[in-house]
Short mmCIF file of C-alpha atoms in Angstrom, two decimals:
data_model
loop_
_atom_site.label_atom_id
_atom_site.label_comp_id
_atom_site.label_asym_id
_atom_site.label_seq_id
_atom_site.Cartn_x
_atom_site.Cartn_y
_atom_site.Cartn_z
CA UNK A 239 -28.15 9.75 -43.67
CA UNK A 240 -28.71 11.30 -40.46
CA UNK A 241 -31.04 13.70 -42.18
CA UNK A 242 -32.53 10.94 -43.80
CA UNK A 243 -33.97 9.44 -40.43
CA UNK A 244 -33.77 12.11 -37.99
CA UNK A 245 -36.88 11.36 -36.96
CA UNK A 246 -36.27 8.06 -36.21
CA UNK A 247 -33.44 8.60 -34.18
CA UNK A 248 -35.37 11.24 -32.08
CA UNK A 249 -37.57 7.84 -31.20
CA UNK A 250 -34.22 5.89 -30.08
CA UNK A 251 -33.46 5.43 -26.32
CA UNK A 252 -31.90 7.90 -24.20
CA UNK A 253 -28.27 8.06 -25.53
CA UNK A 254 -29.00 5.68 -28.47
CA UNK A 255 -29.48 8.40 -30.98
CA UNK A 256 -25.85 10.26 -30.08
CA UNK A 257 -24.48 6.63 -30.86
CA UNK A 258 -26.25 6.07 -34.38
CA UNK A 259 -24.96 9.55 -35.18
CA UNK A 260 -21.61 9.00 -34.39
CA UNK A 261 -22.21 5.83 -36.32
CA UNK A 262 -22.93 7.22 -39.31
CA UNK A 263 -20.13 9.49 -39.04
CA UNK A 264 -17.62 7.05 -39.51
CA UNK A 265 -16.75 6.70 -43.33
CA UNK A 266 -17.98 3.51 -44.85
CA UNK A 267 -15.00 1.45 -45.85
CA UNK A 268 -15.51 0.46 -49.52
CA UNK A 269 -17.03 -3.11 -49.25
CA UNK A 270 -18.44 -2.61 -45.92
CA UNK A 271 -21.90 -1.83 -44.73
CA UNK A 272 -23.43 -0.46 -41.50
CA UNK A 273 -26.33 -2.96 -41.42
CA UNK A 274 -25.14 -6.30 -41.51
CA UNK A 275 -27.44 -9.76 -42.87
CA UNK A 276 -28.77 -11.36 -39.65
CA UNK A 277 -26.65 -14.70 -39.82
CA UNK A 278 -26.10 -17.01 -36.60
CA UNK A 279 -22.34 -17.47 -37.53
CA UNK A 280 -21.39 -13.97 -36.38
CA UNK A 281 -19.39 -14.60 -33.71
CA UNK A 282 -17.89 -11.62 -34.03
CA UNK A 283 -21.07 -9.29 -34.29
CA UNK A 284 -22.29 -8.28 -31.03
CA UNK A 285 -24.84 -5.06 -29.67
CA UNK A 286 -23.89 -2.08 -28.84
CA UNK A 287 -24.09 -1.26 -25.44
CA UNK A 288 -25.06 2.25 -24.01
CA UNK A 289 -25.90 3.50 -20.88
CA UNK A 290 -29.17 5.30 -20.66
CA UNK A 291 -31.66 6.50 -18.64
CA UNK A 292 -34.50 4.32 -17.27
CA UNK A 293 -37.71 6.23 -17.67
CA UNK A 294 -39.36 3.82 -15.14
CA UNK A 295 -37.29 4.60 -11.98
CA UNK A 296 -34.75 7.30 -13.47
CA UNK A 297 -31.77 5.51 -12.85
CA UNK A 298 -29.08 4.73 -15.73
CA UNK A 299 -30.07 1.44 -17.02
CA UNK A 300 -28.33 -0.48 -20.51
CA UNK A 301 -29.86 -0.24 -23.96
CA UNK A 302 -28.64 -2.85 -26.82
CA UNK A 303 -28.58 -1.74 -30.12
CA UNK A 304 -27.95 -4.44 -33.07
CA UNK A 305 -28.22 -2.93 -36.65
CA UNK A 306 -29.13 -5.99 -39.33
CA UNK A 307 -30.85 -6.74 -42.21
CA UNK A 308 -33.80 -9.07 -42.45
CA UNK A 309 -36.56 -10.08 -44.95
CA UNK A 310 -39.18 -7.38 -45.58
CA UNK A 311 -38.25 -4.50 -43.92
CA UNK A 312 -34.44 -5.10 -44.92
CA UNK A 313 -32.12 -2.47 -42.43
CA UNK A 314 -34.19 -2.62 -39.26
CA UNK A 315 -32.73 -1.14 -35.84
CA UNK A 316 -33.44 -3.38 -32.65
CA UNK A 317 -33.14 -1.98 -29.45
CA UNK A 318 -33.03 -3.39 -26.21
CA UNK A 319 -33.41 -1.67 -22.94
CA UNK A 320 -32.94 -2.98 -19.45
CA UNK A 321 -33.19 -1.70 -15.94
CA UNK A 322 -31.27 -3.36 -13.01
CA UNK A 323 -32.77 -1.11 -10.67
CA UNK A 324 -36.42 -1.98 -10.78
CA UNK A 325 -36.15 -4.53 -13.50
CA UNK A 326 -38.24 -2.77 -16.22
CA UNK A 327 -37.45 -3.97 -19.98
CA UNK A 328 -38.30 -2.56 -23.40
CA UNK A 329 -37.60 -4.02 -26.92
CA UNK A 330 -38.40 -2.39 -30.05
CA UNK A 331 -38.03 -3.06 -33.94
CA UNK A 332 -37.83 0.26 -36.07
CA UNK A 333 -37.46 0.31 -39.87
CA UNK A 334 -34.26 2.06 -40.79
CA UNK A 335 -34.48 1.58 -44.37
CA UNK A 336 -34.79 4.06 -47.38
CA UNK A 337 -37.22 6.62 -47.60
CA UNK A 338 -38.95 6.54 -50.96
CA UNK A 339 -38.87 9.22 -53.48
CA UNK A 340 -42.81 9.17 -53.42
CA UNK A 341 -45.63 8.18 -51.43
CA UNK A 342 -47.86 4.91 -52.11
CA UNK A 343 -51.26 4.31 -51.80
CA UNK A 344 -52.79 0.77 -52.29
CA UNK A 345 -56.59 0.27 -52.71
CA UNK A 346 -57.95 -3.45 -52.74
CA UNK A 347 -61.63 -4.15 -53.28
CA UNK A 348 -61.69 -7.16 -50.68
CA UNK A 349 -64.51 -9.44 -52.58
CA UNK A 350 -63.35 -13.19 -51.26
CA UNK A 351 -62.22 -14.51 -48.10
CA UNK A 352 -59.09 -15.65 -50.20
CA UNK A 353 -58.16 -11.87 -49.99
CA UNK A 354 -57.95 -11.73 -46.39
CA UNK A 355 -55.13 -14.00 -46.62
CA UNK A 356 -53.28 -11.38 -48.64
CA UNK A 357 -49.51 -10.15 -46.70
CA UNK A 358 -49.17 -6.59 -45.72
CA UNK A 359 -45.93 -4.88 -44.85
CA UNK A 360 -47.65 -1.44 -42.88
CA UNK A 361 -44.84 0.72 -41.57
CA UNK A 362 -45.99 3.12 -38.94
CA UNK A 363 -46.33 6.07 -41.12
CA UNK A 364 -48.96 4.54 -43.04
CA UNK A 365 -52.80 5.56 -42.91
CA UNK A 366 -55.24 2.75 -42.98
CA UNK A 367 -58.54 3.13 -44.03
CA UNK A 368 -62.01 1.55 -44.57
CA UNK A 369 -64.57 4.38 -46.51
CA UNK A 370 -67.17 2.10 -45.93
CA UNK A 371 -67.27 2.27 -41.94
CA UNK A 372 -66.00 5.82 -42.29
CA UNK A 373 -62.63 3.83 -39.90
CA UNK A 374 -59.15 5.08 -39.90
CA UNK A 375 -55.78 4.55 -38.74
CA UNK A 376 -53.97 7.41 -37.88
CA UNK A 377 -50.04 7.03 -38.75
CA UNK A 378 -47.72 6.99 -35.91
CA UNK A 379 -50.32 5.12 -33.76
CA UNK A 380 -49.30 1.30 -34.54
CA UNK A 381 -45.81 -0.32 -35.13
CA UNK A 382 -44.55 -1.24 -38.34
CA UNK A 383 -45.90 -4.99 -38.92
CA UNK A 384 -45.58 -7.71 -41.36
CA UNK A 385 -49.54 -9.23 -41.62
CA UNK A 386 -52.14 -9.88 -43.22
CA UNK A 387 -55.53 -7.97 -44.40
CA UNK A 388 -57.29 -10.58 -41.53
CA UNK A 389 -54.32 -9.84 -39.44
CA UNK A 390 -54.98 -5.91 -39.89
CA UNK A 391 -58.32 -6.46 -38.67
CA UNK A 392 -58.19 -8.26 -35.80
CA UNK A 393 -55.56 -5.38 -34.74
CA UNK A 394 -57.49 -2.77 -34.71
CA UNK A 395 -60.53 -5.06 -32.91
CA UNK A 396 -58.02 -5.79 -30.12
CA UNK A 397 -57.09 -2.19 -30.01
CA UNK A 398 -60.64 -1.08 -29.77
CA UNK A 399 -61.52 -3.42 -27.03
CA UNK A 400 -58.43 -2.69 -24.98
CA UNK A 401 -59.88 0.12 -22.54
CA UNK A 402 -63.53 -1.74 -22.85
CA UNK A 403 -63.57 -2.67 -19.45
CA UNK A 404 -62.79 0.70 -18.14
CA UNK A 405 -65.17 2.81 -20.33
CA UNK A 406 -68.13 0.51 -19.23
CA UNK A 407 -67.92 1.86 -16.27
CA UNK A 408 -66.79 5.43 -16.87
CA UNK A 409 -68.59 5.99 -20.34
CA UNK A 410 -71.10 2.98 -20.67
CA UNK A 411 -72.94 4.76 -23.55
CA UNK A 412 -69.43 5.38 -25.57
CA UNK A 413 -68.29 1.60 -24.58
CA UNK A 414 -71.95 0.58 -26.57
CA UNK A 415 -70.95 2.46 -29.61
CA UNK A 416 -67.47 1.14 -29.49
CA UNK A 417 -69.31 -2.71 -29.24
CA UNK A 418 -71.10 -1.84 -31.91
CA UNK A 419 -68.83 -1.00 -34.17
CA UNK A 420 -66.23 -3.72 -33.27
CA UNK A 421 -69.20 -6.04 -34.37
CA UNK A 422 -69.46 -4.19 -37.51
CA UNK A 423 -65.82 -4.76 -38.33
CA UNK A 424 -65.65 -8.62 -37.11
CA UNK A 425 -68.41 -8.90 -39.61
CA UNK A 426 -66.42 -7.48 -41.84
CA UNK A 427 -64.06 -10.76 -42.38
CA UNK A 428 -67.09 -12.95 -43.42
CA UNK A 429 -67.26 -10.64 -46.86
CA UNK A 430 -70.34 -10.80 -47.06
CA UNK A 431 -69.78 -7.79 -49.25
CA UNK A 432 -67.47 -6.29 -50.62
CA UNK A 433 -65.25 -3.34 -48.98
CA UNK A 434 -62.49 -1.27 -49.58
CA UNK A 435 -59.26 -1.48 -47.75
CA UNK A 436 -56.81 1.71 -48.60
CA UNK A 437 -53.27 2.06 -47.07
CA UNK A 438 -51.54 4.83 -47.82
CA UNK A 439 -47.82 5.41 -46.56
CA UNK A 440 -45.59 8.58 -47.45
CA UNK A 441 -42.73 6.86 -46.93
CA UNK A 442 -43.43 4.39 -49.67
CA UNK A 443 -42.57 1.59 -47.82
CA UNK A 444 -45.89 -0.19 -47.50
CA UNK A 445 -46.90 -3.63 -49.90
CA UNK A 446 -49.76 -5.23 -50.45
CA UNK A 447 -49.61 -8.71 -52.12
CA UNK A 448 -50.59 -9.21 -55.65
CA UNK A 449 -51.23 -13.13 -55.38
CA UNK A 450 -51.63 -13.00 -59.61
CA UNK A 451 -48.51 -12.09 -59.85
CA UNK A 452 -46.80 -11.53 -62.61
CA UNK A 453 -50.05 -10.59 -63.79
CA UNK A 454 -52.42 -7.40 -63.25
CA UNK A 455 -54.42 -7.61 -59.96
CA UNK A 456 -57.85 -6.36 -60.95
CA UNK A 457 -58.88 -6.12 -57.06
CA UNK A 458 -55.86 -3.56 -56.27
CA UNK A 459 -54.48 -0.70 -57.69
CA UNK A 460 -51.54 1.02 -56.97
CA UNK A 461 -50.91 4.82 -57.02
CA UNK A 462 -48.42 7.46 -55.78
CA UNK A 463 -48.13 10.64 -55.05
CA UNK A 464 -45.89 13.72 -53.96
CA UNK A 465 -45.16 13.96 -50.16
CA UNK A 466 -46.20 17.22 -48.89
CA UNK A 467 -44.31 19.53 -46.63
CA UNK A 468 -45.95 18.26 -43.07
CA UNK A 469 -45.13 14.63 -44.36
CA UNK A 470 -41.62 15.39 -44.85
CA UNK A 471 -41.36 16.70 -41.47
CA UNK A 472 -43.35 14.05 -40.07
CA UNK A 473 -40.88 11.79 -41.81
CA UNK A 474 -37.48 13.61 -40.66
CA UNK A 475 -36.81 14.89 -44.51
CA UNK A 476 -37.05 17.79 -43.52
CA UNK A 477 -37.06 21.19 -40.43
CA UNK A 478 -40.37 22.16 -39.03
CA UNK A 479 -39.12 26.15 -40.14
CA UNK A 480 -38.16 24.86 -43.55
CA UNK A 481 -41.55 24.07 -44.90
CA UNK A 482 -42.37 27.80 -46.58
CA UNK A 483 -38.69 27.96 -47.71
CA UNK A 484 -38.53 27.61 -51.32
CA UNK A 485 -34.80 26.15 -52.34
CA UNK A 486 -32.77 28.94 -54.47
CA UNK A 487 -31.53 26.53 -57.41
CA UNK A 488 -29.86 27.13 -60.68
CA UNK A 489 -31.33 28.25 -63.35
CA UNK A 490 -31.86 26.34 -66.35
CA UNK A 491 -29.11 27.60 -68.24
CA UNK A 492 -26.75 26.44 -65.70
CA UNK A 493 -28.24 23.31 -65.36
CA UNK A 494 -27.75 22.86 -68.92
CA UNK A 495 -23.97 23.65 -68.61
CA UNK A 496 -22.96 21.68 -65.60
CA UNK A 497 -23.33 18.27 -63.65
CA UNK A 498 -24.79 18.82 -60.27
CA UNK A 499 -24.30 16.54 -57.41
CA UNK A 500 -25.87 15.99 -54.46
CA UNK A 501 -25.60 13.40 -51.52
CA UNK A 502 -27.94 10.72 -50.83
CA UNK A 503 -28.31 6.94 -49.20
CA UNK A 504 -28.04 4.00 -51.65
CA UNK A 505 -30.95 2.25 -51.73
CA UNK A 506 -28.91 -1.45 -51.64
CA UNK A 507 -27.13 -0.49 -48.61
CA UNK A 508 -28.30 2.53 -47.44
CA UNK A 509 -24.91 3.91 -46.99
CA UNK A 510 -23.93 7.33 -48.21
CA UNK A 511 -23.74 7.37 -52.04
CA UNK A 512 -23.60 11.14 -54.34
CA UNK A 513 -26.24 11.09 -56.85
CA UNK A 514 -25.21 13.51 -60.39
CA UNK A 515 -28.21 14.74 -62.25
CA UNK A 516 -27.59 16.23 -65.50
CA UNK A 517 -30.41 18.40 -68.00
CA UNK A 518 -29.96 16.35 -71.76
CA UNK A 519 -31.42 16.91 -74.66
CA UNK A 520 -32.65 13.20 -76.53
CA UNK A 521 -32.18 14.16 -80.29
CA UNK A 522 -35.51 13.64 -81.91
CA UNK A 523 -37.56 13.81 -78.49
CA UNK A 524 -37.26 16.31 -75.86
CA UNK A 525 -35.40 17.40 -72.93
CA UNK A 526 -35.08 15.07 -69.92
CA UNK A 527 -32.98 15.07 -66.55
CA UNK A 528 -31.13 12.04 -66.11
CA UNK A 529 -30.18 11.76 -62.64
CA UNK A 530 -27.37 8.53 -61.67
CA UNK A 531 -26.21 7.36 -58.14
CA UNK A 532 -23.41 5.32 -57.68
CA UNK A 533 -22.01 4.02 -53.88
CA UNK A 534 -18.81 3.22 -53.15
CA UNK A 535 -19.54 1.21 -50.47
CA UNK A 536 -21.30 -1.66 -52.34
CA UNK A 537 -20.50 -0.66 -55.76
CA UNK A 538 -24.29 -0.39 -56.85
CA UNK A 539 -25.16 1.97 -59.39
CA UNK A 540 -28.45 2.85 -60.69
CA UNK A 541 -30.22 5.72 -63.01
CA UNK A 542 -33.63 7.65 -63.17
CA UNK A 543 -35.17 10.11 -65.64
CA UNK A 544 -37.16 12.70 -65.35
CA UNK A 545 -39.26 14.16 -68.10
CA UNK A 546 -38.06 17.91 -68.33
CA UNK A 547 -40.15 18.99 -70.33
CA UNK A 548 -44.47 19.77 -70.60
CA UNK A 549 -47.36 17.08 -70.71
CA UNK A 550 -47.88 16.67 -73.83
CA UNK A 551 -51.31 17.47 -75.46
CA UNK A 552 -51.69 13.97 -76.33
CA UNK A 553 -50.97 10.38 -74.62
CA UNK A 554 -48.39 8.33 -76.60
CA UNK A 555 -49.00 4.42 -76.96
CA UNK A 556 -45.48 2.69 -78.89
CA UNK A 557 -45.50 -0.94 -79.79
CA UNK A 558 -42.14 -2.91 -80.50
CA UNK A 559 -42.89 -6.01 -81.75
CA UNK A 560 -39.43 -8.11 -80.43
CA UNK A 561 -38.36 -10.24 -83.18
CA UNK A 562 -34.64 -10.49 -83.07
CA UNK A 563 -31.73 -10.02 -80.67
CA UNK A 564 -30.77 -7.10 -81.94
CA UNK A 565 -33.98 -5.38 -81.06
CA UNK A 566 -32.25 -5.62 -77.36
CA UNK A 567 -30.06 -2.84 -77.91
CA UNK A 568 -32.70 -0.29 -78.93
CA UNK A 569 -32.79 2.74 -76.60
CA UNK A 570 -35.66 3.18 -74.04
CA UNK A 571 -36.95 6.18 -72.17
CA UNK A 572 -39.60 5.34 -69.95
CA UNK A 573 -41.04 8.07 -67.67
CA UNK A 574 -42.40 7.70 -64.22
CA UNK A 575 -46.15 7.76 -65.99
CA UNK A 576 -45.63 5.03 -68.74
CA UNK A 577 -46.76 1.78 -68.01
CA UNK A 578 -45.07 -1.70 -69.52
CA UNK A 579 -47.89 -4.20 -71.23
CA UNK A 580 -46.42 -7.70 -72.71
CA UNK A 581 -49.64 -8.79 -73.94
CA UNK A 582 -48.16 -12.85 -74.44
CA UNK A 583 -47.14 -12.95 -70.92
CA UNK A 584 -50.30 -11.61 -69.71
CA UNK A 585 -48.27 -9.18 -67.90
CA UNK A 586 -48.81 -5.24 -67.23
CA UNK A 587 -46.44 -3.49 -65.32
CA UNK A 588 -48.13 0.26 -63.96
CA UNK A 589 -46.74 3.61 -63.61
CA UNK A 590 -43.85 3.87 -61.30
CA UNK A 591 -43.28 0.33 -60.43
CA UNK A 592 -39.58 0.91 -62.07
CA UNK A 593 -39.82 4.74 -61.88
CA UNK A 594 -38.09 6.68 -65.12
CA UNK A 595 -35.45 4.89 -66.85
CA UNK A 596 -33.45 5.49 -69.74
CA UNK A 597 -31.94 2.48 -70.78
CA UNK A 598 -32.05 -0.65 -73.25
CA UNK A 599 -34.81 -2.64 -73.79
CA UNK A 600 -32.60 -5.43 -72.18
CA UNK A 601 -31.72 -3.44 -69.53
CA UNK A 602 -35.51 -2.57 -68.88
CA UNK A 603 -36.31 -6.79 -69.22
CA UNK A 604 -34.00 -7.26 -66.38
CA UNK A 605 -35.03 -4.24 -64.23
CA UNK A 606 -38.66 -6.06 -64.87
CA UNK A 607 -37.25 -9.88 -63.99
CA UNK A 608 -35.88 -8.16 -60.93
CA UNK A 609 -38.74 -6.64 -59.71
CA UNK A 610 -40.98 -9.99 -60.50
CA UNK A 611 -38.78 -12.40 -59.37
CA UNK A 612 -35.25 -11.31 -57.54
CA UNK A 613 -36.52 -9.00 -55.18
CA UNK A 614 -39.99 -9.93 -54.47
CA UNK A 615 -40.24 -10.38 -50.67
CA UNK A 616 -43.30 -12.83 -50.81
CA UNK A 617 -41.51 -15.56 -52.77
CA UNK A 618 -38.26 -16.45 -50.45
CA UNK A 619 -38.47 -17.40 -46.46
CA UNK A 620 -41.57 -19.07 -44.96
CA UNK A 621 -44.06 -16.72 -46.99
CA UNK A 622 -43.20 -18.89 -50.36
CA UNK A 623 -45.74 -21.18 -51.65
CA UNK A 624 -44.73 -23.67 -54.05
CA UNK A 625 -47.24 -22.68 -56.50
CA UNK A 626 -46.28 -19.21 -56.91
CA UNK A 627 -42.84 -19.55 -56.52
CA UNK A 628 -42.65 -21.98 -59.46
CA UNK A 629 -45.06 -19.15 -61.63
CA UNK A 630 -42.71 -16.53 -60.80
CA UNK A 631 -40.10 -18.64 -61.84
CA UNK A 632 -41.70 -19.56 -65.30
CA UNK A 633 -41.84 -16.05 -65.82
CA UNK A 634 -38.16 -15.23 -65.32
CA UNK A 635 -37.61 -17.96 -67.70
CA UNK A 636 -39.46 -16.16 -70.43
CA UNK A 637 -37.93 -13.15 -69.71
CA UNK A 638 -34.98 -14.68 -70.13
CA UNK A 639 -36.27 -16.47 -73.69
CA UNK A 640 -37.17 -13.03 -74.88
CA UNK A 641 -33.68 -11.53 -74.61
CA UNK A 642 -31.99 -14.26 -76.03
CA UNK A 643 -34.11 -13.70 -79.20
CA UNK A 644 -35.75 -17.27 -78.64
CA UNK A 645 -39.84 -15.98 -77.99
CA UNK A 646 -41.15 -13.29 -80.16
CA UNK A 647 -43.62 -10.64 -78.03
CA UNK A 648 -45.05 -7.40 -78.63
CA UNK A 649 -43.81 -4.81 -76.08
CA UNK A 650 -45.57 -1.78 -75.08
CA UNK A 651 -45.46 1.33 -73.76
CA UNK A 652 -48.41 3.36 -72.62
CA UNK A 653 -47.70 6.76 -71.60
CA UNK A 654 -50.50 8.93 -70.86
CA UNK A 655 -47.91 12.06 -70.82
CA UNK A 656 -46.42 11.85 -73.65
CA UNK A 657 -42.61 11.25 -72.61
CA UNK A 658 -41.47 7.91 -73.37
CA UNK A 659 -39.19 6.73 -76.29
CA UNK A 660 -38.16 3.59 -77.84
CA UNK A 661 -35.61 4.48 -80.38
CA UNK A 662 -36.60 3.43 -84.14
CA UNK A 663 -33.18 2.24 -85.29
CA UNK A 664 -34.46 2.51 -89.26
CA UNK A 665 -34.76 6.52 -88.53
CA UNK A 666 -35.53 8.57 -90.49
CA UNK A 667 -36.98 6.08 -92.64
CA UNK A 668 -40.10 4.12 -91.06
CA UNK A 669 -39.94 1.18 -88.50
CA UNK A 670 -41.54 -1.88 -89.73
CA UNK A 671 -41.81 -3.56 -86.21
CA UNK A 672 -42.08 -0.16 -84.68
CA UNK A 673 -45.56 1.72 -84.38
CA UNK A 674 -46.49 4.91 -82.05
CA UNK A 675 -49.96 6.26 -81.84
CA UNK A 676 -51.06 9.61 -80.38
CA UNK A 677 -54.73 9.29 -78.08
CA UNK A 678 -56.79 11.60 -76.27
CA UNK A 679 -56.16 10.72 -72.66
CA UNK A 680 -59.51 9.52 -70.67
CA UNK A 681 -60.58 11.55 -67.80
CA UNK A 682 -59.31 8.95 -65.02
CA UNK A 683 -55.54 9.16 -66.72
CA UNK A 684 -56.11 12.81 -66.84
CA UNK A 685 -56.61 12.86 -63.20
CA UNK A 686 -54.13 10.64 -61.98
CA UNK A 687 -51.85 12.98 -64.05
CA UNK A 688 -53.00 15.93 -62.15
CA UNK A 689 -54.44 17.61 -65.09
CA UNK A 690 -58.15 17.87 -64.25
CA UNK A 691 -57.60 20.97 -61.60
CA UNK A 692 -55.19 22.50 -63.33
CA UNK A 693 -56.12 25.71 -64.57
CA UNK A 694 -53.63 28.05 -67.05
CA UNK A 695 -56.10 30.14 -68.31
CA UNK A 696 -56.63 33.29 -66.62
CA UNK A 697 -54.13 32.46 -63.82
CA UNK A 698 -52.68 36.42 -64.17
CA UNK A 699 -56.23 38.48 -63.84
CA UNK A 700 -57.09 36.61 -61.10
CA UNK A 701 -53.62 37.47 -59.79
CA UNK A 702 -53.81 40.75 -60.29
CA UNK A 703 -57.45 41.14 -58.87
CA UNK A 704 -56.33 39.43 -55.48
CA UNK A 705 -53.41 42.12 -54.78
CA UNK A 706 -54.25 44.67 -52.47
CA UNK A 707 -54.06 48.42 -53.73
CA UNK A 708 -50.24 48.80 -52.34
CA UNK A 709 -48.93 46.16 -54.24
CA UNK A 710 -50.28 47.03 -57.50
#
């Protein structure tokens, strides 16, 4: 875990990050957690005190630390520092939570001033961006925050304005430009036309609202990606002289022979948990890793597959249509690239919203209901609205009326790769509610898949014309 955040705790207080290490030493009890829910009954839950040095007057003043858990940002750090000597304070709010397997990028094509009322949870290692006005925000330069697309906005104006005063005098023709452009993006929040809002966040940590939801938002859309090297340093995932090391793993044939396990941070409660991943061959289908984590501390357990094997040449598109109970108990392998379409619900889940699963299709319902409804941040606290809490609810409902066998649906899965599975129980004779049909992918899927600048033609001359006459 320590890993996990280093470079947060290199951001802590004097003396703060040789207590979170020590911390996280300590061996969860099973049952208990280091971040606790914020409640105002814990009497017994106080800070931690430390004593630290005051950067102000370099005398030992007293930092507070209180790990908790609140909405949005769930395990958050707060830290308190306070100087007797010449009375200077300092309070902070870092994110503590899990790293994501991937980064996210959102895009929203801001059309209405109803979308500038849209919630954003930024972290600080997000990039925000506006191609239009050729404007960026750097990661690292703001807080994490909990806003909104206006609120974003009239950040960055205030942050552009800040020195104003100052470079009128010093830099009068630099302060002009600044002006200028300040206008441009106050100007901005009329919409007068459209832009483009991007935040992208390595971390994966980042959320823009889908106010449609459970339904596709055609104004945003949602991608991710693979950190690189720089980001995982950036991120504390990894050593600055680690990023040219290549891991020495196992071999496939010992992967195929043996469970290998490796430790990790449950993503409930972000104590330490082992994760097992195991290479399994589907019969009918392919080869896939199935990787499982379970924690001891708060008895969550969860799955993820990954497709081992290639892209297929073609995408695969299955349709179930659900017509009894039973149909609940068929297996499902969905990949990280296979989105989830319920065309009666008006509902389309994308690519990675659930990452790779095998499962049931009951299983996958609920992991869908959760997502929707249970563990949507925007629906519980003061961000609720009536309205869309009551839609969300509706849809749980259905959910709900579709595994019980009580509402018939056709169920999809769209997977431009190739790699997903719903298991045709009639096998090896045909299924009648069962159909899967092979399609060229378009060029978009083909380069969200990667696919477009990949080249495997040729790949060896070219090798062997870049070596230098001592290595041939």
């Amino acid at each position: 875990m320590v890993g996990k955040h280093s470079g947060l705790v290199s951001q802590l207080p004097a003396g703060a990050a040789q207590w979170l290490a020590a911390s996280v030493a300590v061996v969860h009890q099973p049952g208990g957690s280091l971040f606790k829910d914020i409640s105002a009954d814990g009497d017994d839950w106080e800070p931690t005190e430390i004593e630290s040095l005051c950067m102000n007057c370099h005398e030992n003043g007293t930092t507070r630390l209180l790990l908790t858990k609140i909405p949005f940002f769930k395990e958050i750090i707060v830290s308190s520092f306070s100087c007797p000597h010449c009375s200077w304070s300092n309070t902070e709010i870092q994110s503590a939570g899990r790293i994501q397997d991937q980064g996210v990028c959102y895009t929203l094509r801001v059309r209405t001033k109803q979308d500038l009322n849209r919630e954003v949870v930024k972290t600080d290692s997000a990039t925000t961006r506006i191609p239009e006005l050729g404007f960026e925000i750097p990661p690292y330069t703001q807080k994490g925050a909990l806003s909104t697309i206006e609120g974003i906005l009239d950040r960055a104006v205030a942050g552009l304005e800040q020195d104003q005063p100052l470079r009128r005098a010093m830099e009068p023709e630099v302060a002009d430009k600044i002006h200028e452009f300040v206008q441009k993006l106050r100007k901005l929040k009329e919409v007068e036309s459209e832009f483009t809002l991007v935040i992208e966040d390595p971390s994966g940590n980042s959320f823009v609202e889908n106010p449609v939801a459970p339904q596709k938002d055609e104004a945003l859309s949602v991608s991710w990606f693979k950190r690189t090297a720089q980001q995982d340093v950036k991120l504390g995932l990894r050593a600055d002289d680690d990023q040219d090391e290549e891991p020495a793993g196992d071999t496939i044939e010992d992967m195929r022979n043996e469970v290998l396990a490796f430790n990790t941070n449950c993503p409930e409660c972000n104590g330490p948990a082992s994760t097992n991943m195991k290479l399994v061959q589907i019969p009918h289908f392919k080869e896939v890793i199935i990787m499982a984590t379970n924690c001891d501390s708060c008895g969550h357990r969860t799955n993820e597959v990954k497709s081992g094997g290639a892209t297929e040449a073609l995408g695969t598109k299955i349709t179930l249509r659900v017509t009894d109970p039973s149909d609940m108990t068929r297996d499902v392998l969905k990949s990280e690239t296979c989105s989830v379409v319920i065309p009666e619900l008006e509902f389309e889940l994308g690519m990675a919203a659930v990452g790779g699963k095998f499962t049931t299709l009951e299983g996958l319902l609920k992991d869908i209901k959760d997502l929707i409804v249970s563990k949507n941040p925007f629906i519980c606290g003061d961000s609720s609205i009536t309205d869309r809490v009551q839609k969300l609810s509706d849809f749980g409902e259905k959910i709900d009326k579709i595994m019980a066998g009580e509402l018939e649906v056709h169920f999809i899965l769209d997977d431009p790769a190739g790699n997903s599975y719903l298991q045709n129980v009639y096998a090896p004779e045909p299924d009648p509610e069962l159909s899967v049909e092979k399609y060229t992918r378009s060029f978009e899927q083909n380069e969200e898949l990667g696919l477009n600048d990949m080249k495997t033609e040729g790949y060896q001359e070219k090798a062997e014309q870049l070596k230098g006459p001592n290595e041939r």
